[in-house]
Amino acid sequence: MAALHSQLLPGISVGSSCSSDNKFSLRNSNNNKGGLVEVAAVAAVSQTWFTGRVSEHWHSDAFRLFSRQAVEKSQSLRVLKRAATMTVVASTNGTNGAAVHVDTTISPRVAALKPSKTMAIADKATALVQAGVPVIRLAAGEPDFDTPGPIVEAAVEALRQGFTRYTPNAGTLEIRQAICHKLKEENGLSYTPDEILVSNGAKQSVMQAVVAVCSPGDEVIVPSPFWVSYPEIARLADATPVIVQTSITDNFILKPESLSAVLNEKSRVLILCSPSNPTGAVYPRKTLEAIAAIVAKHPRLLVISDEIYEHIIYSPARHISFASLPGMWERTFTVNGFSKAFAMTGWRLGYLAAPKHFVVACNRLQSQLTSGASSISQKAGVAALGLGYAGGEAVATMVKAFLERRDFLVQRLQALDGVKLSVPEGAFYLFPDFSAYYGTEVEGFGKIHDAETLCRFFLERAKVALVPGDAFGNGCCVRISYAASMEELTTAIESIESVMPLLKPATALSK
């Protein structure tokens, strides 16, 4: 192992032991004073024994530097950072028993990514259900409806016709023309097929837009609460996410003056999501026009308008595409897809529309990542866009059901003492503020410190899975998805109501 370390860390001598604290030491051989850096293992050592001809003993050692002074004295901060995140797998390989060492270091950029809490909680809830625990899952952000029949039939027919080959990287001409027609008829936006890029979901579209236009040190403006992936996408692009807080009293709508206060020469992208995940907020035209006036004053500033929930909107709210505002077409990436409105989350199909030079850059990036979207999904997408204006009757039926569910939960949540709620105008989420209960003690559970412990309390005691608001940038709230049947929602809210008396705040609550 020492030989391996001498290759990975030139100028650094490495000593190791099998003591109980699993510590390793690094010594800079170029430092005459012999400054010693002790690096403690931060991952448990896992040991697996296999019976048979070959016996392997695996060690997984993760290192963390804890001496700033020693780091400053080291030969190379970059080298030591690598050591800090290095995992070495040692095993015997073959019949001769020779040791094989593999450096399984993960890129610092990837290692720094935060896992999605929404997916983590959804996976935990699913595991509990599979184990026989009757958990009601209100964490995942996907419709509970089946994909409309005509869409499914179009995909089946494509399979029967052998439409199973690669398509053009940007998408078939058929679907790009259909998207152009939809954007013109529904959003008042004029694009040509070479200004459309079809991808494997709207998330990929957002990712490629940010990566295509951001340089190291650029800033991406993200209003909070935000979709969990926005800040991480900015970091992957080597940009800096700048979080701008909004207030529940303003229905979580970004104030133009708050945007203006954070803009500078480094500002490169503003991400807007309307209707919003996680709040359901819908930006009114007047606010969007004020934001556009500010954006116009900054030549470098581009806008990604995430409109994936545009059809799930409740009257009198009305969806406005940001690119339709005066002077904004030239600097806007309009991102949309099929997952939410058409109940097609598993089909993985999204798109962006933008000026051609931006689309060319994103298309080049996609060609080296995933290539084009599924041929079958693209045929299904054409059928979806053919259902009629705003998805026709199939989508209208789903939206009507979402509205009934929203109204039901809003009434019940507003009746809970201390809970604040902004009534959403779109999407299928509620984002209530439960912070009045933070700091309370629950017998047999412990203290409710924050949204995460509150959600754990609801999961353990009410058997309802919710998502803590800090995942979306606001730790006062929790996200509730009402993309579930009325029967499930009724059971869920009754379960939550039944455990609320266990929360006993020290001070009186008010509405």
Coordinates of C-alpha atoms in Angstrom, one line a residue:
M1 CA 0.0 0.0 0.0
A2 CA 2.9 2.3 0.7
A3 CA 4.1 1.9 -2.8
L4 CA 0.7 2.9 -4.1
H5 CA 0.6 6.0 -2.0
S6 CA 4.1 7.0 -3.1
Q7 CA 2.8 7.0 -6.6
L8 CA -0.4 8.9 -5.8
L9 CA 1.2 11.3 -3.4
P10 CA 4.8 12.1 -4.5
G11 CA 6.9 13.6 -1.8
I12 CA 4.5 12.3 0.9
S13 CA 5.4 9.2 3.0
V14 CA 2.5 7.2 4.2
G15 CA 2.2 5.1 7.3
S16 CA -0.7 2.9 8.3
S17 CA -1.8 0.7 11.1
C18 CA -4.7 -1.6 11.9
S19 CA -5.4 0.1 15.2
S20 CA -9.0 0.4 16.4
D21 CA -9.2 4.1 15.4
N22 CA -8.2 3.3 11.8
K23 CA -5.9 6.3 11.5
F24 CA -3.4 6.9 8.7
S25 CA -0.6 9.4 8.8
L26 CA 0.9 11.5 6.0
R27 CA 4.4 13.0 6.3
N28 CA 5.8 15.5 3.9
S29 CA 9.2 14.2 3.2
N30 CA 10.2 17.6 1.6
N31 CA 9.5 19.4 4.9
N32 CA 12.7 19.4 7.0
K33 CA 10.6 20.0 10.1
G34 CA 8.6 16.9 9.3
G35 CA 5.2 18.4 9.8
L36 CA 2.9 15.5 10.4
V37 CA -0.7 15.4 9.2
E38 CA -2.9 12.8 10.8
V39 CA -5.9 11.8 8.7
A40 CA -8.7 10.0 10.4
A41 CA -10.8 7.5 8.6
V42 CA -14.4 8.8 8.2
A43 CA -15.9 5.8 6.6
A44 CA -16.5 2.5 8.3
V45 CA -14.2 -0.3 7.2
S46 CA -16.2 -3.0 5.5
Q47 CA -15.0 -6.5 5.5
T48 CA -16.3 -9.3 3.3
W49 CA -15.2 -12.8 3.3
F50 CA -15.9 -15.1 0.3
T51 CA -15.6 -18.9 0.6
G52 CA -14.1 -20.9 -2.2
R53 CA -10.8 -20.9 -4.1
V54 CA -10.3 -17.1 -4.0
S55 CA -10.5 -15.3 -0.6
E56 CA -10.7 -11.5 -0.7
H57 CA -10.4 -9.0 2.1
W58 CA -11.8 -5.6 1.2
H59 CA -10.9 -2.4 2.9
S60 CA -12.6 1.0 2.3
D61 CA -10.7 3.8 3.9
A62 CA -11.8 7.4 3.5
F63 CA -9.6 10.2 4.7
R64 CA -10.3 13.7 6.0
L65 CA -7.6 16.3 6.7
F66 CA -8.1 18.1 10.0
S67 CA -5.0 20.2 10.4
R68 CA -5.0 23.5 8.5
Q69 CA -1.5 24.2 9.6
A70 CA -0.3 20.9 8.2
V71 CA -2.1 21.5 5.0
E72 CA -0.4 24.8 4.5
K73 CA 3.0 23.2 5.1
S74 CA 2.2 20.3 2.7
Q75 CA 3.8 20.0 -0.7
S76 CA 0.5 20.5 -2.6
L77 CA -3.0 21.4 -1.4
R78 CA -4.4 19.8 -4.4
V79 CA -2.6 16.5 -3.7
L80 CA -3.7 16.5 -0.1
K81 CA -7.3 17.2 -1.1
R82 CA -7.1 14.2 -3.3
A83 CA -5.8 12.2 -0.3
A84 CA -8.7 13.5 1.8
T85 CA -11.2 12.0 -0.5
M86 CA -9.3 8.9 -1.6
T87 CA -10.7 5.4 -1.1
V88 CA -8.4 2.5 -1.7
V89 CA -9.7 -1.0 -2.4
A90 CA -7.2 -3.7 -1.6
S91 CA -7.8 -7.3 -2.5
T92 CA -6.0 -10.5 -3.4
N93 CA -6.4 -11.4 -7.0
G94 CA -5.8 -14.8 -8.6
T95 CA -4.1 -17.8 -7.2
N96 CA -0.8 -16.2 -6.4
G97 CA -2.3 -14.0 -3.7
A98 CA -0.8 -10.8 -5.2
A99 CA -2.4 -7.6 -3.8
V100 CA -4.3 -5.4 -6.2
H101 CA -4.8 -1.7 -5.3
V102 CA -7.4 0.5 -7.0
D103 CA -7.7 4.2 -6.5
T104 CA -11.5 4.8 -6.4
T105 CA -11.3 8.5 -5.8
I106 CA -14.4 10.4 -6.9
S107 CA -14.2 13.7 -8.7
P108 CA -14.4 16.6 -6.1
R109 CA -17.1 18.2 -8.2
V110 CA -19.3 15.1 -8.1
A111 CA -18.4 14.3 -4.5
A112 CA -19.7 17.8 -3.5
L113 CA -23.1 17.2 -5.0
K114 CA -26.0 16.9 -2.6
P115 CA -28.3 13.9 -3.1
S116 CA -31.9 14.7 -3.9
K117 CA -33.9 14.6 -0.6
T118 CA -37.1 14.1 -2.6
M119 CA -35.8 10.9 -4.1
A120 CA -34.2 9.8 -0.9
I121 CA -37.5 10.1 1.1
A122 CA -39.5 8.6 -1.7
D123 CA -37.1 5.6 -1.8
K124 CA -37.3 5.3 2.0
A125 CA -41.1 5.3 1.9
T126 CA -41.2 2.8 -0.9
A127 CA -38.9 0.5 1.1
L128 CA -41.2 0.7 4.1
V129 CA -44.2 -0.1 1.9
Q130 CA -42.3 -3.1 0.5
A131 CA -41.6 -4.2 4.0
G132 CA -45.3 -4.2 4.8
V133 CA -45.6 -0.8 6.6
P134 CA -48.7 1.1 5.3
V135 CA -47.0 4.4 4.5
I136 CA -48.8 7.0 2.4
R137 CA -46.4 8.5 0.0
L138 CA -46.9 12.2 -0.6
A139 CA -43.2 13.0 -1.4
A140 CA -42.7 12.2 -5.1
G141 CA -43.5 14.8 -7.8
E142 CA -45.3 12.8 -10.3
P143 CA -49.0 12.4 -11.3
D144 CA -50.8 9.3 -10.1
F145 CA -52.7 9.0 -13.3
D146 CA -51.9 6.7 -16.2
T147 CA -50.6 8.1 -19.4
P148 CA -53.6 8.9 -21.7
G149 CA -54.6 6.1 -24.0
P150 CA -53.9 7.8 -27.4
I151 CA -50.3 8.4 -26.3
V152 CA -49.8 4.8 -25.3
E153 CA -51.3 3.6 -28.5
A154 CA -49.0 5.8 -30.6
A155 CA -46.0 4.3 -28.8
V156 CA -47.2 0.7 -29.3
E157 CA -47.8 1.4 -33.0
A158 CA -44.3 2.9 -33.3
L159 CA -43.0 -0.4 -31.9
R160 CA -45.0 -2.4 -34.3
Q161 CA -43.8 -0.3 -37.2
G162 CA -40.1 -0.9 -36.2
F163 CA -39.5 2.8 -35.2
T164 CA -36.7 1.7 -32.9
R165 CA -33.6 3.2 -34.4
Y166 CA -31.6 6.3 -33.5
T167 CA -33.2 9.6 -34.3
P168 CA -31.5 12.8 -35.1
N169 CA -29.7 14.1 -32.0
A170 CA -32.0 17.1 -31.7
G171 CA -35.1 15.0 -32.1
T172 CA -37.2 14.0 -35.1
L173 CA -38.4 16.7 -37.4
E174 CA -41.9 15.6 -36.7
I175 CA -41.8 16.3 -33.0
R176 CA -39.8 19.5 -33.4
Q177 CA -42.4 20.8 -35.8
A178 CA -45.2 19.7 -33.4
I179 CA -43.4 21.6 -30.6
C180 CA -43.1 24.7 -32.7
H181 CA -46.9 24.6 -33.4
K182 CA -47.7 24.2 -29.7
L183 CA -45.4 27.1 -28.7
K184 CA -47.0 29.3 -31.4
E185 CA -50.6 28.4 -30.6
E186 CA -50.5 28.2 -26.8
N187 CA -47.6 30.5 -25.8
G188 CA -47.4 33.1 -28.6
L189 CA -43.8 32.1 -29.3
S190 CA -42.4 31.7 -32.8
Y191 CA -39.6 29.1 -33.3
T192 CA -38.3 27.1 -36.2
P193 CA -37.4 23.4 -35.8
D194 CA -33.7 24.2 -35.6
E195 CA -34.4 26.3 -32.5
I196 CA -35.8 23.2 -30.7
L197 CA -33.8 20.6 -28.8
V198 CA -35.6 17.4 -27.6
S199 CA -33.9 15.8 -24.6
N200 CA -34.4 13.0 -22.1
G201 CA -36.5 15.0 -19.8
A202 CA -36.7 18.7 -18.9
K203 CA -34.0 18.2 -16.2
Q204 CA -31.5 17.4 -19.0
S205 CA -32.7 20.5 -20.9
V206 CA -32.1 22.8 -17.9
M207 CA -28.7 21.1 -17.2
Q208 CA -27.5 21.6 -20.8
A209 CA -28.6 25.2 -20.9
V210 CA -26.7 26.1 -17.8
V211 CA -23.6 24.2 -18.8
A212 CA -23.7 25.7 -22.3
V213 CA -23.6 29.3 -21.2
C214 CA -21.9 29.4 -17.8
S215 CA -18.2 29.9 -17.3
P216 CA -16.3 29.4 -14.0
G217 CA -17.2 32.2 -11.6
D218 CA -20.5 33.0 -13.3
E219 CA -23.5 33.3 -11.0
V220 CA -26.9 31.6 -11.4
I221 CA -29.7 33.4 -9.7
V222 CA -32.2 31.0 -8.1
P223 CA -35.3 32.2 -6.2
S224 CA -36.0 30.2 -3.1
P225 CA -38.0 28.0 -2.6
F226 CA -36.5 26.2 -5.6
W227 CA -36.6 22.8 -7.3
V228 CA -33.9 20.8 -5.6
S229 CA -31.7 20.4 -8.8
Y230 CA -31.2 24.0 -9.7
P231 CA -28.3 24.9 -7.3
E232 CA -26.6 21.5 -8.0
I233 CA -26.8 22.0 -11.7
A234 CA -25.2 25.4 -11.3
R235 CA -22.3 23.9 -9.3
L236 CA -21.8 21.1 -11.9
A237 CA -21.4 23.9 -14.4
D238 CA -18.7 25.4 -12.2
A239 CA -20.9 28.4 -11.6
T240 CA -22.1 29.8 -8.2
P241 CA -25.8 29.5 -7.3
V242 CA -27.0 32.8 -5.7
I243 CA -30.2 32.1 -3.7
V244 CA -32.7 34.9 -3.4
Q245 CA -35.3 34.3 -0.7
T246 CA -39.0 34.9 -1.1
S247 CA -41.7 35.1 1.5
I248 CA -44.9 33.1 2.2
T249 CA -46.6 36.5 2.7
D250 CA -45.8 37.3 -1.0
N251 CA -47.0 33.8 -2.1
F252 CA -43.3 32.9 -2.7
I253 CA -43.1 35.2 -5.7
L254 CA -39.7 36.8 -6.4
K255 CA -39.8 40.6 -5.8
P256 CA -38.2 42.6 -8.7
E257 CA -36.3 44.7 -6.2
S258 CA -34.9 41.6 -4.5
L259 CA -33.6 40.4 -7.9
S260 CA -32.1 43.8 -8.7
A261 CA -30.2 43.8 -5.4
V262 CA -28.2 40.7 -6.3
L263 CA -27.3 41.3 -9.9
N264 CA -23.8 42.2 -11.0
E265 CA -21.3 41.7 -13.8
K266 CA -21.0 38.0 -12.8
S267 CA -24.7 37.3 -13.1
R268 CA -25.2 35.0 -16.1
V269 CA -28.5 33.0 -15.6
L270 CA -31.8 33.7 -13.8
I271 CA -33.9 30.5 -13.4
L272 CA -37.7 31.0 -13.1
C273 CA -40.2 28.2 -12.5
S274 CA -43.9 29.1 -13.0
P275 CA -46.0 27.3 -11.9
S276 CA -43.5 26.6 -9.2
N277 CA -42.2 23.4 -7.7
P278 CA -42.4 23.3 -4.6
T279 CA -44.9 26.1 -3.9
G280 CA -47.4 26.1 -6.8
A281 CA -46.9 29.8 -7.1
V282 CA -47.8 31.3 -10.5
Y283 CA -46.1 34.5 -11.6
P284 CA -48.6 37.2 -12.7
R285 CA -47.8 39.1 -15.9
K286 CA -47.2 42.4 -14.1
T287 CA -44.4 40.8 -12.0
L288 CA -42.9 39.1 -15.0
E289 CA -42.8 42.4 -16.9
A290 CA -41.1 44.1 -14.0
I291 CA -38.5 41.3 -13.8
A292 CA -38.0 41.5 -17.6
A293 CA -37.3 45.3 -17.3
I294 CA -34.5 44.5 -14.8
V295 CA -33.1 41.7 -16.9
A296 CA -33.0 44.0 -20.0
K297 CA -30.5 46.2 -18.1
H298 CA -27.9 43.4 -17.9
P299 CA -26.5 42.4 -21.2
R300 CA -24.9 39.1 -19.9
L301 CA -28.0 38.0 -18.1
L302 CA -30.0 35.1 -19.6
V303 CA -33.2 33.5 -18.4
I304 CA -34.2 29.8 -18.1
S305 CA -38.0 29.7 -17.9
D306 CA -39.0 26.2 -16.6
E307 CA -42.6 25.8 -17.7
I308 CA -43.0 22.1 -17.1
Y309 CA -46.2 22.6 -15.0
E310 CA -47.8 25.2 -17.3
H311 CA -51.0 23.2 -18.0
I312 CA -51.6 22.3 -14.3
I313 CA -52.9 25.7 -13.4
Y314 CA -56.1 26.9 -11.6
S315 CA -58.4 29.7 -12.7
P316 CA -58.1 32.7 -12.5
A317 CA -54.3 32.2 -12.7
R318 CA -52.9 32.3 -16.2
H319 CA -49.6 31.0 -17.5
I320 CA -47.3 33.6 -19.2
S321 CA -44.2 32.4 -21.1
F322 CA -41.3 34.7 -20.2
A323 CA -39.9 34.6 -23.8
S324 CA -43.2 36.2 -25.0
L325 CA -42.4 39.5 -23.1
P326 CA -40.8 42.3 -25.1
G327 CA -37.1 41.9 -25.6
M328 CA -36.9 38.5 -23.8
W329 CA -37.1 36.0 -26.7
E330 CA -33.5 36.7 -27.6
R331 CA -32.2 35.8 -24.1
T332 CA -34.6 33.1 -22.9
F333 CA -34.4 29.3 -22.8
T334 CA -38.0 28.0 -22.6
V335 CA -37.9 24.6 -21.0
N336 CA -40.9 22.2 -21.0
G337 CA -41.7 18.6 -21.3
F338 CA -44.3 15.8 -21.1
S339 CA -43.8 14.4 -17.6
K340 CA -46.3 16.4 -15.5
A341 CA -49.2 17.4 -17.7
F342 CA -49.4 14.2 -19.7
A343 CA -48.5 11.8 -16.8
M344 CA -45.4 10.7 -18.7
T345 CA -42.6 10.8 -16.0
G346 CA -41.2 7.4 -17.0
W347 CA -41.1 8.2 -20.7
R348 CA -38.2 10.8 -20.2
L349 CA -39.0 13.4 -22.7
G350 CA -38.5 17.1 -22.5
Y351 CA -37.4 20.0 -24.7
L352 CA -36.0 23.5 -24.8
A353 CA -36.6 26.3 -27.2
A354 CA -34.1 29.1 -27.7
P355 CA -32.3 31.2 -30.3
K356 CA -30.4 29.0 -32.7
H357 CA -26.8 29.7 -31.5
F358 CA -27.8 28.5 -28.0
V359 CA -29.6 25.4 -29.3
V360 CA -26.5 24.5 -31.4
A361 CA -24.3 24.6 -28.3
C362 CA -26.8 22.6 -26.2
N363 CA -27.2 20.1 -29.1
R364 CA -23.4 19.6 -29.3
L365 CA -23.3 18.9 -25.6
Q366 CA -26.2 16.4 -25.8
S367 CA -24.5 14.6 -28.7
Q368 CA -21.6 13.8 -26.3
L369 CA -23.8 12.9 -23.4
T370 CA -26.9 10.9 -24.3
S371 CA -27.5 11.5 -28.0
G372 CA -31.2 11.8 -28.9
A373 CA -34.2 10.9 -26.8
S374 CA -36.0 7.6 -27.2
S375 CA -37.5 7.1 -30.6
I376 CA -40.6 5.6 -29.0
S377 CA -41.0 8.4 -26.5
Q378 CA -40.8 11.0 -29.3
K379 CA -43.7 9.3 -31.2
A380 CA -45.6 9.3 -27.9
G381 CA -44.8 13.0 -27.5
V382 CA -46.2 13.8 -31.0
A383 CA -49.4 12.1 -30.0
A384 CA -49.5 14.0 -26.7
L385 CA -49.2 17.4 -28.5
G386 CA -52.0 16.2 -30.8
L387 CA -54.6 15.8 -28.0
G388 CA -55.7 19.4 -28.4
Y389 CA -55.1 22.8 -27.0
A390 CA -53.4 22.6 -23.6
G391 CA -53.6 18.8 -23.7
G392 CA -57.3 18.6 -24.5
E393 CA -59.9 16.8 -22.4
A394 CA -57.4 14.2 -21.1
V395 CA -55.3 16.9 -19.3
A396 CA -58.3 18.9 -18.3
T397 CA -59.7 15.9 -16.5
M398 CA -56.5 15.5 -14.5
V399 CA -56.3 19.2 -13.7
K400 CA -59.9 19.1 -12.4
A401 CA -59.0 16.3 -10.1
F402 CA -55.9 18.1 -8.8
L403 CA -58.0 21.2 -8.1
E404 CA -60.4 19.2 -6.0
R405 CA -57.6 17.6 -4.1
R406 CA -55.9 21.0 -3.5
D407 CA -59.1 22.6 -2.1
F408 CA -59.6 19.6 0.2
L409 CA -56.1 19.8 1.7
V410 CA -56.1 23.6 1.9
Q411 CA -59.2 23.5 4.0
R412 CA -57.9 20.9 6.4
L413 CA -54.4 22.4 6.7
Q414 CA -55.8 25.9 7.3
A415 CA -57.7 24.5 10.2
L416 CA -54.5 23.4 12.0
D417 CA -53.3 25.8 14.7
G418 CA -50.0 27.5 13.9
V419 CA -49.8 26.3 10.3
K420 CA -49.3 29.0 7.6
L421 CA -50.2 28.3 4.0
S422 CA -50.0 30.1 0.7
V423 CA -52.8 28.7 -1.5
P424 CA -51.1 27.4 -4.7
E425 CA -52.3 28.5 -8.1
G426 CA -50.7 25.7 -10.1
A427 CA -48.7 22.4 -10.0
F428 CA -49.8 19.7 -7.4
Y429 CA -47.9 20.7 -4.3
L430 CA -48.6 22.5 -1.0
F431 CA -45.8 24.1 0.9
P432 CA -47.2 24.8 4.4
D433 CA -45.1 26.5 7.1
F434 CA -44.9 24.3 10.3
S435 CA -42.1 26.2 11.9
A436 CA -44.3 27.2 14.9
Y437 CA -43.8 23.6 16.1
Y438 CA -40.0 23.7 16.0
G439 CA -38.4 23.3 19.4
T440 CA -41.3 21.2 20.8
E441 CA -40.8 17.9 22.5
V442 CA -42.6 14.7 21.6
E443 CA -42.7 12.0 24.2
G444 CA -41.0 8.9 23.0
F445 CA -39.7 10.7 19.9
G446 CA -37.6 13.6 21.0
K447 CA -37.3 17.3 20.0
I448 CA -38.6 18.7 16.7
H449 CA -35.6 20.7 15.7
D450 CA -36.5 21.5 12.1
A451 CA -38.4 20.4 9.0
E452 CA -36.4 17.2 8.6
T453 CA -37.2 16.0 12.1
L454 CA -40.8 17.0 11.7
C455 CA -41.0 14.9 8.5
R456 CA -39.4 12.0 10.3
F457 CA -42.0 12.4 13.0
F458 CA -44.9 12.3 10.5
L459 CA -43.3 9.3 8.8
E460 CA -42.9 7.4 12.1
R461 CA -46.0 8.4 13.9
A462 CA -48.5 9.2 11.1
K463 CA -47.0 6.9 8.4
V464 CA -47.1 9.8 5.9
A465 CA -44.0 10.6 3.8
L466 CA -43.4 14.3 3.2
V467 CA -40.4 16.3 2.1
P468 CA -38.6 18.8 4.4
G469 CA -38.6 22.3 3.0
D470 CA -34.8 22.8 3.5
A471 CA -34.4 20.5 0.4
F472 CA -36.0 23.4 -1.5
G473 CA -34.2 26.2 0.3
N474 CA -36.9 27.0 3.0
G475 CA -36.6 25.1 6.2
C476 CA -39.8 26.5 7.7
C477 CA -42.0 24.5 5.4
V478 CA -42.7 20.9 4.2
R479 CA -43.7 19.9 0.7
I480 CA -46.9 17.9 0.3
S481 CA -47.7 16.4 -3.1
Y482 CA -51.4 15.9 -3.7
A483 CA -50.7 13.7 -6.7
A484 CA -52.5 10.9 -5.0
S485 CA -56.1 9.6 -4.8
M486 CA -58.7 11.4 -2.6
E487 CA -58.8 8.2 -0.5
E488 CA -55.1 8.3 0.2
L489 CA -55.2 12.1 0.8
T490 CA -58.1 11.7 3.3
T491 CA -56.2 9.0 5.2
A492 CA -53.0 11.0 5.2
I493 CA -54.5 14.2 6.5
E494 CA -56.5 12.3 9.1
S495 CA -53.3 10.6 10.3
I496 CA -51.5 14.0 10.4
E497 CA -54.3 15.5 12.4
S498 CA -54.3 12.6 14.8
V499 CA -50.6 13.1 15.8
M500 CA -50.7 16.9 15.9
P501 CA -51.8 16.8 19.6
L502 CA -48.4 15.1 20.4
L503 CA -46.7 18.3 19.4
K504 CA -46.9 20.6 22.5
P505 CA -45.2 23.9 21.9
A506 CA -44.2 26.0 24.9
T507 CA -46.1 29.1 23.7
A508 CA -49.6 29.5 22.5
L509 CA -50.1 29.1 18.7
S510 CA -52.0 31.6 16.5
K511 CA -53.3 31.3 13.0

